C-alpha cells in the first residue's frame, strides 16, 4: 500500500495507517513496503532480525572490521 491515498472527487490526499506509522518513526516508504511484505504473525528472533536488516535506513551504517 502507498502511504497516501488520493480522492479524485475532492482532490485530497489521505494518509494511510502505514503512512502514519512510517512518519511517526521516520521510516522510509520502501522500508515500510519491505516490512509489510516480509513480516508474519509468528516469526523467530533471527527471522525478525533478517527482516529489519532489509531496512533502507541501515544502508549507510558502516560495519567495523572487528564486527564482521
PDB file of C-alpha atoms in Angstrom, residues 39-61:
ATOM      1  CA  UNK A  39       6.635  -9.625   8.473  1.00  0.00           C
ATOM      2  CA  UNK A  40       4.473 -12.570   9.527  1.00  0.00           C
ATOM      3  CA  UNK A  41       2.385 -13.074  12.692  1.00  0.00           C
ATOM      4  CA  UNK A  42       4.742 -15.744  14.067  1.00  0.00           C
ATOM      5  CA  UNK A  43       8.475 -15.279  13.474  1.00  0.00           C
ATOM      6  CA  UNK A  44      11.626 -16.284  15.304  1.00  0.00           C
ATOM      7  CA  UNK A  45      14.054 -13.637  16.544  1.00  0.00           C
ATOM      8  CA  UNK A  46      16.545 -14.403  13.778  1.00  0.00           C
ATOM      9  CA  UNK A  47      13.792 -14.041  11.148  1.00  0.00           C
ATOM     10  CA  UNK A  48      12.833 -10.658  12.622  1.00  0.00           C
ATOM     11  CA  UNK A  49      16.455  -9.504  12.531  1.00  0.00           C
ATOM     12  CA  UNK A  50      16.686 -10.559   8.876  1.00  0.00           C
ATOM     13  CA  UNK A  51      13.579  -8.557   8.000  1.00  0.00           C
ATOM     14  CA  UNK A  52      14.743  -5.486   9.943  1.00  0.00           C
ATOM     15  CA  UNK A  53      18.164  -5.687   8.285  1.00  0.00           C
ATOM     16  CA  UNK A  54      16.419  -5.071   4.935  1.00  0.00           C
ATOM     17  CA  UNK A  55      15.538  -1.528   6.046  1.00  0.00           C
ATOM     18  CA  UNK A  56      16.901   1.241   3.825  1.00  0.00           C
ATOM     19  CA  UNK A  57      17.876   3.143   6.959  1.00  0.00           C
ATOM     20  CA  UNK A  58      20.727   0.664   7.579  1.00  0.00           C
ATOM     21  CA  UNK A  59      22.311   1.151   4.140  1.00  0.00           C
ATOM     22  CA  UNK A  60      24.784   3.798   5.220  1.00  0.00           C
ATOM     23  CA  UNK A  61      25.738   2.477   8.662  1.00  0.00           C
TER      24      UNK A  61
END
